[in-house]
Amino acid sequence: MKAVPVKRAAAGGLMLLFGLAVMLEARTFGLGSLARVGPGLFPMIVGSALGLVGVLIAATPEAGTEPEEGGRPDWRGWACIVVGILLFVLLGEHLGLGPATFACVFVSALGDRQGNPRAAFLLALAMTAVAGLVFTLALKFQMPFWRGW
Amino acid sequence: MDDTLANLVHGFGIALQPHNFLFSLVGVLIGNLIGVLPGMGIMATISILLPLTFGMPPVAAILMLAGIYYGAQYGGAICSILLNLPCHPSHAVTCLDGYPMTRQGRGGVALGITMLAAFFGAAFGIVQMILFAPFLVQIAFKFGPAEICTLMLLGLLAGATLARGSALKGVAMTLVGIVLGSVGSDLDTGTSRFTFGSMSLYNGIDLVAVALGFFGIAEFLKSINTITVGDLSGVKVRMRDMRPSRADLREAAMPILRGTLVGSLCSLIPGTGPTIASFIAYAAEKRVSRNPDKFGRGAIGGVASPEASTHSSVQGDFVPTMSLGIPGDAVMALILGALIIQGITPGPQLMNEHPDMFWGLIASFWIGNILLVLLNVPLIGVWVKLLRIPFRFLYPCALFFICVGVYSTNNEMAGVIQTLVIGVVGYGLMRLGFHPAPVLLGFVLGPRLEENFRRALMLSRGDLATFVDSPISATFVGLAVVLVGAQIYLARKARVPKDPAKDTAKDPDLAVAGRRAVVLEES
C-alpha cells in the first residue's frame, strides 16, 4: 500500500476530527428518543456522517487529478487582507466608521504587489469619503463616523 | 392555461409597480456591472446587498437579488469575449471562440450574437418556469414532513455530488454547512448548541456571515495577486459593430436552439448549474457542427450555444428553488435564505401563499431581460471602459463593503469577526480541495431538514419506516441510493464525468478553459 498523500490525509483527517468534535459536543445536548427527538440527535447523526466521510476521503484515491487550488502561498496578500479586516473591527469599535474604513482599505490595498502606498492612500481616502457621504449621511448607518477621542 | 395567463398579467402588474420596477432595474444594473468587473463574484455581491434588503418589502428584495444574478450573466460574457478573461466560470467557454472573434475585429458581432442568444435562452428558461413550477407544486402538495425530509436529503446529496470536484468532499462540505446551520438555540427546546457560551452565537450564525466568509473573504484571499488586467489595446466596440449580418444570424440560429435545450435540462438537475451547462453545450455543438475545425478560431456557434445554455439554465434554476424550496446551487441557496429571512417559508405553498412574489418574479424576469438587452447595446462603450479597472482597486473596496454589510445585519462587530474566521478557515479548506458551494446548501437547508426529520419521527411515534412508507418518499430514498451507487461505480472506473476539466480532457481547447473555470470558480 502506498503512503497516503499528505494533502489527502490532511483533508480527510480534518473532517474526521471535526466530525468527532461535533459528536462529542452533541452528546451534551440530550439525544432524546426516536419518538421525541432531542436537540442532540440530529447533530450526532451529522457529526458521525462527517467523521465517516473524513475516513473515506483519506482512504480513497481521487478520481483524476484535482486542479491545484491557489498555487503558491501569498503571505503578504493574505496578511494584508486579514489585518485590514481586524483593523476595521478594532477602529470601528473605538474610533468610528471613518478611521475604520480608511485603515481597512489602506492596509488591504497594500497586499497587492503591483500597487504602491501612494495609490493605496488615495484609494483609502476616496473610500472614506464614500463611507461618510453614502453610509453616514445618506443611509444613516448605525456606527458613528467619528466617535471622538 | 387561462389561469396561468391571468396570473402572469397580475405578475406584470406587480413587477411594473414603480418601486418594484426600480429595484429590479437597480438589481440588473448592479449585476451587469459586477459581471463586467474582473474578479468580482456574484455571490459576494448578493451577500453584501442582502442586509440592505432586510428593510425592504419581500417582493422588491427578491426581484433585486434575482436581477443581480441574471444581470451578471450578461456582463460576464463581455469580459470573456473582449479580454479572454473568464471572469465568471459560466462564461469561460465563451472565451474559446469569442476572443478569436475579437482579434478578427468581430468582437462587436460576437457581443451582438451573445445578446440574442442570451435573450432567447432566458426567454425559454422563463417559459419553462411558468409551465413547470405549477405542475411541481401540485405534486408537492401531497408532501408531509417525511416526504419533505427525504426530498431535501436527495437534493443535498445531488447538490453535493454532482457539482464540481470530488463527490466525497462535496458531501463533507454539505455536512459542515449543516453543522454551521445548527449553531444557536434549538427551535424546540431552546437548548443552546455549539455556542460555547457566546451570546452572539446563541442567535445562530448569520447567512450573510457564511456567504461572505466563503464567497467574499476566502475568494479574495485566493485571487489576490493572481488577477491581471487584460490587454484592451486595439479593442474598439461601437454600437453599430454589434449588429450581426444575415449570414451570422443564420449560422447562430441552430446553436442557440441547441444550447437553450441543454441549459434547460441542466437547470432541472440539482448541482449542475450554468457552468456545466455551458461546457456541455460547447462540446455538443462542436460535435454536431459540419466544420468542427472552425471551433476555437472564432466560430459563431461556439459563442451562441454556450451563452444560450448559460442563460436558460440561470432562469431555469429558479424552478426547483421556488416550487419545491430545494435550491440547485449556491446562488439559489442564498436567494432562498433571503426569502427565509423575509419570513417566507419556501416550498410548495409559496406559490399559493405569495402569488405576488412568484408571478411578480416571473414578470420581472421578462422585464429585466428586455432591459438588459436594451441597456447593453448603448452602454457597451461604458462597460468596455470599466474593464480597465484593475483588481487592486476593486478588492479593498469590496472588503470594506463586506465589513459594512456584515456589521449592518446586527449592528455588532461580532459578525465581522465570525465572517473573518469563516473566510480564513474556508480558504484553508479550498486549498485542501474542498469547494465552498455545498456549504451554503447545507447551511440553508440543514435547519429545515432537521425540523422535518423531527416532525416526521414525532408523527410516526419513532418509527423510522415512515421515511420509506409513502411511495413518494420511497422514490426519493431510492433515487438517493441510486445516486450514491452511481458515484461509487463511477469512482471505481476513475472516470467521473462531472468536472468540466476532466469531462473535456479529450479536447485540448476545452480542457484549458475547464481548468481556468475551475481555478476561477466562485460558486
Coordinates of N, CA, C and O in Angstrom, one line a residue, chain A residues 31-38 41, chain B residues 146 452-469:
Chain A
L31 N -30.0 13.5 23.7 CA -30.4 12.8 22.4 C -31.9 12.6 22.3 O -32.4 12.6 21.2
G32 N -32.5 12.4 23.5 CA -34.0 12.1 23.4 C -34.2 10.7 22.9 O -33.2 9.9 22.8
S33 N -35.4 10.4 22.4 CA -35.7 9.1 21.9 C -36.1 9.3 20.4 O -36.3 10.5 20.0
L34 N -36.3 8.3 19.7 CA -36.8 8.4 18.3 C -38.1 9.1 18.2 O -38.4 9.9 17.3
A35 N -39.0 8.8 19.2 CA -40.3 9.4 19.1 C -40.3 10.8 19.6 O -41.1 11.6 19.1
R36 N -39.4 11.2 20.5 CA -39.3 12.6 20.9 C -37.8 12.9 20.7 O -37.0 12.9 21.7
V37 N -37.4 13.3 19.5 CA -36.0 13.5 19.2 C -35.6 14.8 20.0 O -36.2 15.8 19.9
G38 N -34.4 14.6 20.6 CA -33.9 15.7 21.4 C -33.0 16.6 20.5 O -32.8 16.3 19.3
L41 N -29.7 14.7 18.8 CA -29.7 13.5 17.9 C -29.3 13.9 16.4 O -28.4 13.3 15.9
Chain B
A146 N -42.2 13.7 6.2 CA -41.3 12.6 5.8 C -40.9 12.8 4.3 O -39.7 12.6 4.0
N452 N -38.0 18.9 9.8 CA -38.9 17.9 9.2 C -38.6 16.5 9.6 O -39.5 15.7 9.8
F453 N -37.3 16.3 9.9 CA -36.9 15.0 10.4 C -37.5 14.7 11.7 O -38.1 13.7 12.0
R454 N -37.4 15.7 12.6 CA -38.0 15.5 13.9 C -39.5 15.4 13.9 O -40.1 14.6 14.6
R455 N -40.1 16.2 13.0 CA -41.6 16.2 13.0 C -42.1 14.9 12.4 O -43.0 14.3 12.9
A456 N -41.4 14.4 11.4 CA -41.8 13.1 10.8 C -41.7 12.0 11.8 O -42.6 11.2 11.9
L457 N -40.6 12.0 12.6 CA -40.5 10.9 13.6 C -41.5 11.1 14.7 O -42.0 10.1 15.3
M458 N -41.9 12.3 15.0 CA -42.9 12.5 16.1 C -44.2 12.0 15.6 O -44.9 11.3 16.4
L459 N -44.6 12.3 14.4 CA -45.8 11.8 13.8 C -45.9 10.3 13.7 O -46.9 9.7 13.9
S460 N -44.8 9.7 13.5 CA -44.8 8.2 13.3 C -44.4 7.5 14.6 O -44.2 6.3 14.7
R461 N -44.4 8.3 15.7 CA -44.0 7.8 17.1 C -42.7 7.0 17.0 O -42.6 5.9 17.6
G462 N -41.7 7.6 16.3 CA -40.4 7.0 16.4 C -40.1 5.9 15.4 O -39.1 5.2 15.5
D463 N -41.1 5.6 14.5 CA -40.9 4.6 13.5 C -40.1 5.1 12.3 O -40.6 5.9 11.6
L464 N -38.9 4.5 12.2 CA -38.1 5.0 11.1 C -38.7 4.7 9.7 O -38.3 5.2 8.7
A465 N -39.5 3.7 9.7 CA -40.1 3.2 8.4 C -40.9 4.3 7.7 O -41.2 4.2 6.5
T466 N -41.2 5.4 8.5 CA -42.0 6.5 7.9 C -41.4 7.1 6.7 O -42.0 7.6 5.8
F467 N -40.0 7.0 6.6 CA -39.3 7.6 5.5 C -39.4 6.8 4.2 O -39.0 7.3 3.2
V468 N -39.9 5.5 4.3 CA -40.0 4.8 3.1 C -41.4 4.3 2.9 O -41.7 3.6 1.9
D469 N -42.3 4.7 3.8 CA -43.7 4.2 3.7 C -44.5 4.7 2.5 O -45.1 3.9 1.8

